[in-house]
mmCIF file of C-alpha atoms in Angstrom:
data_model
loop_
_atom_site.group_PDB
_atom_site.id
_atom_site.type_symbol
_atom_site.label_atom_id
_atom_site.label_comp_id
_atom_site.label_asym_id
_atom_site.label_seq_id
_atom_site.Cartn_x
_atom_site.Cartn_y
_atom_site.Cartn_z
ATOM 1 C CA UNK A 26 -15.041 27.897 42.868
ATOM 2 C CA UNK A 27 -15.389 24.939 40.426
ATOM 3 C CA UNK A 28 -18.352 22.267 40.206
ATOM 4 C CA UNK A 29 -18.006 18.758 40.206
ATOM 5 C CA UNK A 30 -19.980 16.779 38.478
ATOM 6 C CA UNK A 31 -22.501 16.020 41.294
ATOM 7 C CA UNK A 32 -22.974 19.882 41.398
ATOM 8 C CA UNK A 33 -25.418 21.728 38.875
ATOM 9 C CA UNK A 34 -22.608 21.557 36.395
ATOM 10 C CA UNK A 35 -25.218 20.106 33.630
ATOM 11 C CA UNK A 36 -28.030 22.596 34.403
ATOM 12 C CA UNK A 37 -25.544 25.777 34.181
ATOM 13 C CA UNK A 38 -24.687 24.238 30.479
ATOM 14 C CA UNK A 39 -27.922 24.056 29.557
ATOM 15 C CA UNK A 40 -28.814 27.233 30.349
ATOM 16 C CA UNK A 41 -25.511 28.622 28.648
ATOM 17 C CA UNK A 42 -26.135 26.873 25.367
ATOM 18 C CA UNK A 43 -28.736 26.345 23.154
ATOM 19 C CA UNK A 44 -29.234 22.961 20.846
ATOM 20 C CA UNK A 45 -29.650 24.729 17.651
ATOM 21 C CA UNK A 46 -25.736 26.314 17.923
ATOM 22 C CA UNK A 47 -24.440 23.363 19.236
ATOM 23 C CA UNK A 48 -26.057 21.052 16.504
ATOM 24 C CA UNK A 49 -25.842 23.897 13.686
ATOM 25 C CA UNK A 50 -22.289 23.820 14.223
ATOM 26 C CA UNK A 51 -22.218 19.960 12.280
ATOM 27 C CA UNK A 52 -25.220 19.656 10.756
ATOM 28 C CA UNK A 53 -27.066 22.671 7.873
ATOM 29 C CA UNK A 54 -30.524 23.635 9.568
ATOM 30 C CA UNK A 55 -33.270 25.234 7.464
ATOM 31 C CA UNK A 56 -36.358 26.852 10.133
ATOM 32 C CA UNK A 57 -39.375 25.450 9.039
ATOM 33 C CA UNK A 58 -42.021 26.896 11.284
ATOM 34 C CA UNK A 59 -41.031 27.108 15.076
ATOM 35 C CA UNK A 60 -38.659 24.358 14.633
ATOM 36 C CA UNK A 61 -35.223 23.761 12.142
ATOM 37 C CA UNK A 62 -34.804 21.216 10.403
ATOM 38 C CA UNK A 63 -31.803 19.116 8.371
ATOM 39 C CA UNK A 64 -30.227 16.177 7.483
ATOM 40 C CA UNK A 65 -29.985 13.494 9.862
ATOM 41 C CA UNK A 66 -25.805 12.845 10.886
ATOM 42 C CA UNK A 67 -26.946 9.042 11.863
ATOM 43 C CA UNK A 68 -28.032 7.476 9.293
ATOM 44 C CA UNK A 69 -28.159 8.381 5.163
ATOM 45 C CA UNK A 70 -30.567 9.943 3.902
ATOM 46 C CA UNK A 71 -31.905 12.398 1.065
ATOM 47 C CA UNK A 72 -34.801 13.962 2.375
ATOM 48 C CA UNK A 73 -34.591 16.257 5.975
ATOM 49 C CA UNK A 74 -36.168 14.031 8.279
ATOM 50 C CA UNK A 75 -33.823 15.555 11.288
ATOM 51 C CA UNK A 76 -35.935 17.937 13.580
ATOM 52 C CA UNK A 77 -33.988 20.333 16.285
ATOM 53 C CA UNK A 78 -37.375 22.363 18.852
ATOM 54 C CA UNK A 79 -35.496 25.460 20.053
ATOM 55 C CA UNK A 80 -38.213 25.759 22.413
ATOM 56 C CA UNK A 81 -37.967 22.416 23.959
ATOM 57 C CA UNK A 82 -34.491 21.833 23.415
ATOM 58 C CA UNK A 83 -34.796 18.434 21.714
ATOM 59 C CA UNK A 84 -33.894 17.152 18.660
ATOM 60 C CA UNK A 85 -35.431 14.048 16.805
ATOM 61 C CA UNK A 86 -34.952 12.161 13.847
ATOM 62 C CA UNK A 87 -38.340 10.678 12.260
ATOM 63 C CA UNK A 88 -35.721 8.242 9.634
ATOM 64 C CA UNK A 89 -33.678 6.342 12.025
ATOM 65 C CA UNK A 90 -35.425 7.554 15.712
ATOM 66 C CA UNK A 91 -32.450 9.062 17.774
ATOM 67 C CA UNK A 92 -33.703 11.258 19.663
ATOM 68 C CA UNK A 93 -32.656 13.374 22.994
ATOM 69 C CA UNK A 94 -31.288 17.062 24.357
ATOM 70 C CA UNK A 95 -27.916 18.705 23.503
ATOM 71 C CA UNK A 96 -25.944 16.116 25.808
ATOM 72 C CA UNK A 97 -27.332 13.419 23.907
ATOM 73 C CA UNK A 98 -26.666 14.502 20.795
ATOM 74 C CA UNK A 99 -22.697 15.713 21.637
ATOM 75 C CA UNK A 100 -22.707 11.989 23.056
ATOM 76 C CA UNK A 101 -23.813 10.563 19.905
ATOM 77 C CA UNK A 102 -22.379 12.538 17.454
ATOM 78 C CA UNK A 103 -18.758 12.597 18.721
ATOM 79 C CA UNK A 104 -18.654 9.193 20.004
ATOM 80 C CA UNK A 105 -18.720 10.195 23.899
ATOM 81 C CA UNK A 106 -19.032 8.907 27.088
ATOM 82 C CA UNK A 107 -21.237 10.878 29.051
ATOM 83 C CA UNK A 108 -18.126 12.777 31.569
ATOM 84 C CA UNK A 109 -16.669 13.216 28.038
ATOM 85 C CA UNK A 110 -19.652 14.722 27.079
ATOM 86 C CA UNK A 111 -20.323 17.024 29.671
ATOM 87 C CA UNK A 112 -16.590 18.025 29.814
ATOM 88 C CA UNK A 113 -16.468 18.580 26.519
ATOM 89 C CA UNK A 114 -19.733 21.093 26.672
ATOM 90 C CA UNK A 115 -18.386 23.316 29.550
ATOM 91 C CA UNK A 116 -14.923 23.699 27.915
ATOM 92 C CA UNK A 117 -17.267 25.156 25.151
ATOM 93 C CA UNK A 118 -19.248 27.092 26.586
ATOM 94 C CA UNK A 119 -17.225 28.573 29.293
ATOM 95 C CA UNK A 120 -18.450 26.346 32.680
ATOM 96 C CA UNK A 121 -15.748 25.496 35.153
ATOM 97 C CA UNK A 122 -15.905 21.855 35.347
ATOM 98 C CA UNK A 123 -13.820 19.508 37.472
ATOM 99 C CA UNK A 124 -13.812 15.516 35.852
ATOM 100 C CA UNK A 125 -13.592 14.024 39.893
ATOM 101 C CA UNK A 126 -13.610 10.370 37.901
ATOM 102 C CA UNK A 127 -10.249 8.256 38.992
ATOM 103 C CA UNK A 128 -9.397 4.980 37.597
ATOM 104 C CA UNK A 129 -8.606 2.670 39.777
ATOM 105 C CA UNK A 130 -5.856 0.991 37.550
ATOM 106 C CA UNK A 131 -7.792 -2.011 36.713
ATOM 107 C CA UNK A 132 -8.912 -1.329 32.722
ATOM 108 C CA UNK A 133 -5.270 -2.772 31.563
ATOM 109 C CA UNK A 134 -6.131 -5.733 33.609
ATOM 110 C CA UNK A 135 -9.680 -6.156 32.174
ATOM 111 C CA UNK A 136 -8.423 -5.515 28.796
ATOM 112 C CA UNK A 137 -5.984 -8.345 28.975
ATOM 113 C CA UNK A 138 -8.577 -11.036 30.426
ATOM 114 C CA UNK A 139 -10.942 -9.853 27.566
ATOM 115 C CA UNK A 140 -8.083 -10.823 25.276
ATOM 116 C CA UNK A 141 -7.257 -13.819 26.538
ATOM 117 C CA UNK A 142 -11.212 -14.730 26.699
ATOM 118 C CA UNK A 143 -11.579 -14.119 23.101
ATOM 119 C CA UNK A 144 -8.530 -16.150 22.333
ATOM 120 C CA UNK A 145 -9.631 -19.413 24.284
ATOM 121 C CA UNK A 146 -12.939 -19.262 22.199
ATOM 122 C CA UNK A 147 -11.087 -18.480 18.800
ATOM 123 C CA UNK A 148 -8.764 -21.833 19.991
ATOM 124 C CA UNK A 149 -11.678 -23.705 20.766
ATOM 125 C CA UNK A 150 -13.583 -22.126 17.394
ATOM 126 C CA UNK A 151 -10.848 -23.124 15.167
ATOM 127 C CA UNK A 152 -8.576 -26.061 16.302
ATOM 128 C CA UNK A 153 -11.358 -28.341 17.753
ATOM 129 C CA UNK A 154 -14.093 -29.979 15.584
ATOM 130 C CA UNK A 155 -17.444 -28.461 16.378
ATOM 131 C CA UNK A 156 -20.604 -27.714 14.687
ATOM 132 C CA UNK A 157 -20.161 -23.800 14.386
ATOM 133 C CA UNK A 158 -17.016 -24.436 13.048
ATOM 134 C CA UNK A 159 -18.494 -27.146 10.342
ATOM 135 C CA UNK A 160 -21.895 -24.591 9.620
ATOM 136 C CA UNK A 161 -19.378 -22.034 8.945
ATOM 137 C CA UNK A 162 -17.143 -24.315 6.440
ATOM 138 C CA UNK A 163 -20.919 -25.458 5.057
ATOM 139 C CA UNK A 164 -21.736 -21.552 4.177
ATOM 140 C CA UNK A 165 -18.221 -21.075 2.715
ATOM 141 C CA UNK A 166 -16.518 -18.999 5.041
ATOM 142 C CA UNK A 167 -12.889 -19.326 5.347
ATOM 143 C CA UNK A 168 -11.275 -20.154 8.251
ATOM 144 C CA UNK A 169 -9.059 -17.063 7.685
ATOM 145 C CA UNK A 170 -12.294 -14.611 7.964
ATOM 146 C CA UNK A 171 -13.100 -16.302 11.157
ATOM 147 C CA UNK A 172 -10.100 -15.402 12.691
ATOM 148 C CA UNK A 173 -10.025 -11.737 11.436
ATOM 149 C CA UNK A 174 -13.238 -11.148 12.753
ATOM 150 C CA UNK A 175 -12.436 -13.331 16.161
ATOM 151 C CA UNK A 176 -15.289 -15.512 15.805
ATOM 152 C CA UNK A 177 -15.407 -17.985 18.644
ATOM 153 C CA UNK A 178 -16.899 -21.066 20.053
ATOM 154 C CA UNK A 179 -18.363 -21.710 23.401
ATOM 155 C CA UNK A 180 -18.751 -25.518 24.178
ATOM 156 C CA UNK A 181 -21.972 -26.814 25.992
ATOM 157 C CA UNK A 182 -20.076 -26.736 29.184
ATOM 158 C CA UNK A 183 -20.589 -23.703 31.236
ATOM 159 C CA UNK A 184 -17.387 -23.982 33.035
ATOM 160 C CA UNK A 185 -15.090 -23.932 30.679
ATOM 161 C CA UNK A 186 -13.775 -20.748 30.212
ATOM 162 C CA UNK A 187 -13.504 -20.706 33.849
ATOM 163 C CA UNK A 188 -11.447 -24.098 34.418
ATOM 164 C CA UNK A 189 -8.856 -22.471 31.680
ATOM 165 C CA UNK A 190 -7.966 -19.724 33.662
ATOM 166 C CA UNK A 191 -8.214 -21.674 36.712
ATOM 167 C CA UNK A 192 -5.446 -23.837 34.724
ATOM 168 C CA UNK A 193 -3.127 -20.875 33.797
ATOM 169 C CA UNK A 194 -3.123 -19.851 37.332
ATOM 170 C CA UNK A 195 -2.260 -22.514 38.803
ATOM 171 C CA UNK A 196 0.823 -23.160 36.028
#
């Protein structure tokens, strides 16, 4: 029979791995007492300030401050969402998992009014005279950078990204 992710799909991981494997696998840990310890994989550093408790099941950083259980640091560390995460973790360790997530065919759709968003406000950044665009000439910055970065402007109007795209539909 396989869990869903409402079931106890997290809990049966957790009780089938332990933090210290799953971090040891990426990052060298030294025991130092009842805890290991390494080098942080979030930030640089040169001195171990990366603690893993095998007893609570917790790791924490004392350089940079991330801090959390096994999920947490799969999340982090691989660049995860947190159904990534978990499906990720029971592949590994052997928990039937079932991702019950659909997309409902809207993220192309979202992408493409994000795009057009940012494009408006690089238009409005860029072609118009404004004072972001002038502080931004004043400091030296190219109008070139601006645009490879997608730096924007947003008028004082609070309506006007909305009255565009009112305009393009009704075109």
């Amino acid at each position: 029979m396989s869990k869903s992710f409402n079931d106890s799909v997290t809990e049966e991981i957790k009780s089938r791995c332990n933090i210290v494997d799953v971090i040891g696998q990426v990052v060298a840990l030294k025991r130092m007492g009842s805890n290991f310890k390494g080098v942080c994989p979030f930030h640089n550093e040169k001195t171990p300030s990366f603690v893993v408790s095998e007893a609570k099941q917790i790791f924490t950083c004392f350089g940079c401050g991330a801090t959390g259980d096994v999920f947490e640091f799969v999340k982090k560390y691989y660049n995860l969402d947190f159904p990534g995460t978990v499906e990720k973790l029971a592949r590994e360790y052997g928990v039937e998992y079932v991702n019950n997530y659909k997309e409902d065919g809207r993220k192309e759709l979202y992408y493409q009014i994000n795009k057009e968003a940012a494009t408006y406000y690089l238009k409005a950044f860029c072609q118009k005279s404004n004072p972001g665009l002038t502080y931004m000439l004043k400091r030296g910055i190219q109008p070139v950078t601006l645009k490879k970065f997608g730096i924007g402007y947003a008028d004082g109007e609070w309506d006007s990204l909305y009255r565009y795209f009112l305009s393009k539909t009704l075109m």
